[in-house]
XYZ file of C-alpha atoms in Angstrom:
322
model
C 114.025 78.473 54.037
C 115.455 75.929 56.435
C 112.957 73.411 58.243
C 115.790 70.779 59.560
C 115.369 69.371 62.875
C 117.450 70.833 65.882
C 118.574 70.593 68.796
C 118.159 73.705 71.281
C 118.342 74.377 75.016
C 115.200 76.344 76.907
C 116.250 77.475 80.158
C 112.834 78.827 82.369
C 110.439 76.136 81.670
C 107.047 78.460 83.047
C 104.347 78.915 81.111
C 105.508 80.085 78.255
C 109.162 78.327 77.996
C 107.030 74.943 78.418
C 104.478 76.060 76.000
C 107.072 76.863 73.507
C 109.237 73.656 73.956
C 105.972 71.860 73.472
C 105.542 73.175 70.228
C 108.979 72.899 69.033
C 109.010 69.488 70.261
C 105.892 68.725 67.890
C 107.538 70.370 65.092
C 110.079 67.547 65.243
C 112.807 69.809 67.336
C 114.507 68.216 70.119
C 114.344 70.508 73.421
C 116.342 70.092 76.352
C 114.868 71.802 79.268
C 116.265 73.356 82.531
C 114.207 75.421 85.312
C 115.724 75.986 88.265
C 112.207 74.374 89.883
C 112.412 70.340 89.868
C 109.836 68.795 87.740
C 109.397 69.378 83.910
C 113.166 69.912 83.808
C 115.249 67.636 81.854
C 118.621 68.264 82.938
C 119.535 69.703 87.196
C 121.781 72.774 85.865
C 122.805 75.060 83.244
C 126.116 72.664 83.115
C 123.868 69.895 82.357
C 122.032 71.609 79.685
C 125.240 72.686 77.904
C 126.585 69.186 78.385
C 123.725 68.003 76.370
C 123.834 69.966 73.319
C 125.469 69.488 70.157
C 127.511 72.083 68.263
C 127.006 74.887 67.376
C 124.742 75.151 70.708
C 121.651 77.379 70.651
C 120.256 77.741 74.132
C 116.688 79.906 74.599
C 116.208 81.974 77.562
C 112.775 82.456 78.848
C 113.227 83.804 82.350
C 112.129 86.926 83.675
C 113.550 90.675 82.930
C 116.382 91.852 84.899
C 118.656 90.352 87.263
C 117.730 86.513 86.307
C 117.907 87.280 82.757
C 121.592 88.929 83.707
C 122.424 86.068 85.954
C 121.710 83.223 83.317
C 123.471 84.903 80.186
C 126.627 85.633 82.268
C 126.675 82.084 83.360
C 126.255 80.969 79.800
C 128.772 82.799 78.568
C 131.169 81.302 80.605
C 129.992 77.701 80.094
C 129.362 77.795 75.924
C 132.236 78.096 73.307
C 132.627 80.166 70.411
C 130.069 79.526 67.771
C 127.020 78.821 69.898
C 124.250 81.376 70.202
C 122.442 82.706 73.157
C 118.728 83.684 72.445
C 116.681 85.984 74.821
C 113.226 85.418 74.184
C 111.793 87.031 77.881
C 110.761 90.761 77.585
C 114.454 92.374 78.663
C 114.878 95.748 77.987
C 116.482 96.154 74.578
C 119.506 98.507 76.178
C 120.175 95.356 78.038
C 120.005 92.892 74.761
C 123.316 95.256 73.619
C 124.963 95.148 76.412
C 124.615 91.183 76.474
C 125.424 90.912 73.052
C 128.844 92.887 73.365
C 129.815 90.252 76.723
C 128.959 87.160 74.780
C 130.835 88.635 71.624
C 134.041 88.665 73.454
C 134.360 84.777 73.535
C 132.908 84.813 70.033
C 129.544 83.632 71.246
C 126.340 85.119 69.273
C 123.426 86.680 70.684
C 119.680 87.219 69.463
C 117.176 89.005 70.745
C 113.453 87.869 69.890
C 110.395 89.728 71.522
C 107.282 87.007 71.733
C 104.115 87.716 71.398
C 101.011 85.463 71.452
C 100.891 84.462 75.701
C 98.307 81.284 76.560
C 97.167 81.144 72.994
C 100.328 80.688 71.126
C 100.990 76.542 71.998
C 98.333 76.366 69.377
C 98.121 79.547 67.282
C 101.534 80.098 67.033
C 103.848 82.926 68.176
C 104.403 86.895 66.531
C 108.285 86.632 66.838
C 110.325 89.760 66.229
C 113.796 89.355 66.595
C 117.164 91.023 66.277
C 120.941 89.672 65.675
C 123.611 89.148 62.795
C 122.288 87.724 59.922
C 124.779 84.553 60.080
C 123.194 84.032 63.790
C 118.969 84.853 62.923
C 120.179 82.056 59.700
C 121.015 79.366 62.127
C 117.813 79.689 64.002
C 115.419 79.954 61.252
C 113.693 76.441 61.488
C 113.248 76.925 65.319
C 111.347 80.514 64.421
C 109.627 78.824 61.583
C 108.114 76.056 63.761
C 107.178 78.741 66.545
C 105.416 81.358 64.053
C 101.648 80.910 63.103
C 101.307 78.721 59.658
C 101.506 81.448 56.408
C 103.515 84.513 55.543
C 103.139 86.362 58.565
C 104.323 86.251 62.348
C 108.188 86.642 61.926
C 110.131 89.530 61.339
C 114.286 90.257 61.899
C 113.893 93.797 62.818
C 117.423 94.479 62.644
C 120.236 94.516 64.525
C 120.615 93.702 68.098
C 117.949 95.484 70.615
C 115.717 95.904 67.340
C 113.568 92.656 68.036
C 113.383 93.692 71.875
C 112.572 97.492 70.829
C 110.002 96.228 68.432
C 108.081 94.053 70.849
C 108.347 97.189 73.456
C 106.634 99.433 70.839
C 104.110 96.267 69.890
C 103.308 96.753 73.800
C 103.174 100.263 73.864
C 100.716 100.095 71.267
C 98.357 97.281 73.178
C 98.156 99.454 75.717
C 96.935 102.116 74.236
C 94.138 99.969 72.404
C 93.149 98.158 75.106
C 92.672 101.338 77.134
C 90.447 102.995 74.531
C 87.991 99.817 74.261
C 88.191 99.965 78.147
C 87.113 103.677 78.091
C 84.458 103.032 75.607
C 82.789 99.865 77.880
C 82.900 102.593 80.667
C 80.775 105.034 78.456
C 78.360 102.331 77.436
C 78.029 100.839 80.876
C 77.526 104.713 82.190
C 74.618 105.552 79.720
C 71.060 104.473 80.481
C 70.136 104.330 76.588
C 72.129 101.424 75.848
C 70.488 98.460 77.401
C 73.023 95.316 76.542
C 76.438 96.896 76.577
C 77.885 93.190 75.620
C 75.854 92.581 72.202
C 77.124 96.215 71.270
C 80.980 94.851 71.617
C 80.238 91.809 70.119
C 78.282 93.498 66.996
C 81.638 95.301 66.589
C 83.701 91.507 65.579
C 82.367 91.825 61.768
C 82.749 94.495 59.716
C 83.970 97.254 61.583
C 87.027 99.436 61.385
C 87.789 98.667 65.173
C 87.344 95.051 64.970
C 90.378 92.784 66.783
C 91.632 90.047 68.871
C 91.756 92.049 71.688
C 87.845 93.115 71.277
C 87.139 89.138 70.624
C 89.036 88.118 74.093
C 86.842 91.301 75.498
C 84.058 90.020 74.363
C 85.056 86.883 75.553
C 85.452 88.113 78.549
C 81.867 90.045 78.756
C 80.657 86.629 77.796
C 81.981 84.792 81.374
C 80.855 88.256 83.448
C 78.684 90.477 81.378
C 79.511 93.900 83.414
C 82.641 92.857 85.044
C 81.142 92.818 88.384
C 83.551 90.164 89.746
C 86.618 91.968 88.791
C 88.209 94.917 90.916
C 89.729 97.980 88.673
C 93.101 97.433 89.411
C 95.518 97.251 86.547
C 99.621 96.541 87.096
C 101.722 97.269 84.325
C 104.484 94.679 82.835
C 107.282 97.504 82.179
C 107.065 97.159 78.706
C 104.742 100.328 78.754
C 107.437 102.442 80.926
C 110.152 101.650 78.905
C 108.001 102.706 75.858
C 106.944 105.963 76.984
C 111.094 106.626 78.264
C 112.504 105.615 74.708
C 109.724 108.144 73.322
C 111.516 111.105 75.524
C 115.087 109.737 74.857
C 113.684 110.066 70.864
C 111.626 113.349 71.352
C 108.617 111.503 70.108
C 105.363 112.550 71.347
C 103.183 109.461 72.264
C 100.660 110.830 74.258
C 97.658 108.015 74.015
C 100.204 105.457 75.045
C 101.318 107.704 77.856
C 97.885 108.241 78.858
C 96.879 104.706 79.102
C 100.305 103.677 81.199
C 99.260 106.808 83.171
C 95.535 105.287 83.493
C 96.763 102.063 84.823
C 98.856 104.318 87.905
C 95.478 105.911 88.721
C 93.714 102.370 88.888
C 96.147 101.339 92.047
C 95.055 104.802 93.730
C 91.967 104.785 96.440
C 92.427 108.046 96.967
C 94.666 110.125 94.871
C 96.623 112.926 96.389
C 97.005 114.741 93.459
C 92.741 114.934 93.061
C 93.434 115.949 97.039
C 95.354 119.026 96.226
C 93.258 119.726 93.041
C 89.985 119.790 95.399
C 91.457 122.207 98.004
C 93.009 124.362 95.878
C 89.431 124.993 94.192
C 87.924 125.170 97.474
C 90.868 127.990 98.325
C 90.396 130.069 95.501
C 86.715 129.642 94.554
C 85.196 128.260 97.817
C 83.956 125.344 95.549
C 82.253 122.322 97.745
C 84.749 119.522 99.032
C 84.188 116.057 100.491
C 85.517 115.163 103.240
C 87.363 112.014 104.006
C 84.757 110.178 106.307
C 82.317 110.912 103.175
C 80.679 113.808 104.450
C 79.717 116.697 101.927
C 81.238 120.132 102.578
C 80.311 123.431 101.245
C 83.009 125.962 100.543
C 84.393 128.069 103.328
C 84.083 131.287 100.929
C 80.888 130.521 98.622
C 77.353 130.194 100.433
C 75.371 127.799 97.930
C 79.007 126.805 96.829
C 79.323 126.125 92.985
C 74.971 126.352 92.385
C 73.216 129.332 92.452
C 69.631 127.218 93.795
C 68.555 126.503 90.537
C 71.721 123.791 89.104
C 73.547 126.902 87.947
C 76.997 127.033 88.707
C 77.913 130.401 90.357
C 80.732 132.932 88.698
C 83.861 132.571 90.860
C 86.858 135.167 90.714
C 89.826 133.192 89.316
């Protein structure tokens, strides 16, 4: 296994490009760096960068998905010779990584794909890198994904060809959501019931020696730690795409993942104030069964058709033709 010192381009020097050059850099790498935003930036262009490298050149691309990912691996392709090897380390689409791969392959320039995981933590911990390429290509970058991976056996895999690092990583996501969502579900449940009296120390009993135990319940707990019921936060939850694409390649597949679907779906419902659908489902009861509705300016409404609407005077509710 190769540990030489190289040479490499990183082109988006945010906070994870710079984090990752930084780390290369103390692994004894040499990084040249290019952001289109003055600063950080070692070279003023793509040119510049390319200029700069020796051959075979292996330039890193950590910009965001979509049109500046496409913008900056067409330009390289016209500015890097046969040989050198484009790596897409953003979270692209892995439909896209093929497509890339098959433009850079007609001037004989190589393409990897490598999904990163490990965000604000990995400058120290080290990065989960899953990749995808030729073998000849994932060879040739093996001390740069050596000095990037946590220390020991673990934290690198070539998935397979190219796409399979990006569909990997999109799966890896598919999957946080999904676990994240069920520990957020849980909280709720704790939070709701008056017999548990310190929600936190629950969570945090759950670190050691349970089956549920994980990084994502220690950065919860973490979390609990700096505001104990989340009081300061608003329920509001985007979603990085990742999740989408996950749930689309599961119907282009005819796999059924329905807790990741339901925890994408979760995070739509957190952006709604007022959901039309719940609209709709509310008159429609009060339509067919008279059951109670509120009205928009908060007001409580009985049923046009059911005196007493859904309780019978004594918390019972009343039998409704359906």
């Amino acid at each position: 296994m190769s540990t030489a010192a190289m040479t490499l381009g990183m082109v988006g020097l945010g906070r994870m490009g710079a984090n990752m050059a930084e780390r290369l850099r103390r692994a004894g790498h040499t990084v040249v760096g290019y952001d289109r935003a003055a600063g950080s930036r070692d070279v003023d262009s793509l040119e510049g960068l390319v200029a700069a490298l020796p051959t075979p050149r292996v330039v890193w691309v950590m910009v965001p998905a979509g049109d500046p990912t496409y913008q900056t691996v067409e330009t390289l392709g016209q500015l890097l010779d046969a040989g050198d090897v484009v790596v897409d380390g953003g979270n692209s689409r892995y439909l896209d990584d093929i497509r890339h791969a098959e433009q850079l392959a007609e001037s004989g320039i190589g393409f990897v794909d490598c999904g990163v995981s490990g965000g604000i933590w990995g400058l120290d911990e080290g990065y989960a890198l899953m990749c995808g390429g030729a073998d000849e290509h994932v060879a040739l970058l093996r001390p740069v994904f050596e000095a990037l991976k946590p220390p020991g056996d673990y934290g690198f895999v070539h998935a397979g060809s190219v796409g399979a690092g990006h569909f990997a990583k999109m799966v890896h996501n598919g999957i946080e959501y999904g676990v994240m969502q069920a520990y957020a579900e849980g909280f709720e449940l704790l939070e709701t019931a008056e017999l548990v009296t310190d929600v936190r120390e629950v969570f945090r009993s759950w670190r050691t020696g349970t089956v549920i135990r994980s990084w994502l319940l220690d950065l919860l707990v973490r979390a609990l730690d700096e505001d104990e019921h989340l009081d300061e936060l608003q329920g509001f939850a985007q979603d990085s795409g990742e999740g989408r694409w996950t749930v689309q390649a599961a119907v282009d597949h005819a796999v059924p993942l329905p807790v990741i679907t339901a925890a994408l779906y979760a995070r739509f419902a957190s952006r709604q104030d007022d959901s039309p659908a719940m609209k709709a489902i509310a008159a429609l009861r009060n339509q067919f069964g008279g059951h109670p509705v509120t009205a928009a300016a908060g007001s409580h409404e009985r049923g046009a058709d059911a005196p007493g609407a859904d309780a019978d005077g004594r918390g019972r509710p009343e039998q409704h033709a359906r």
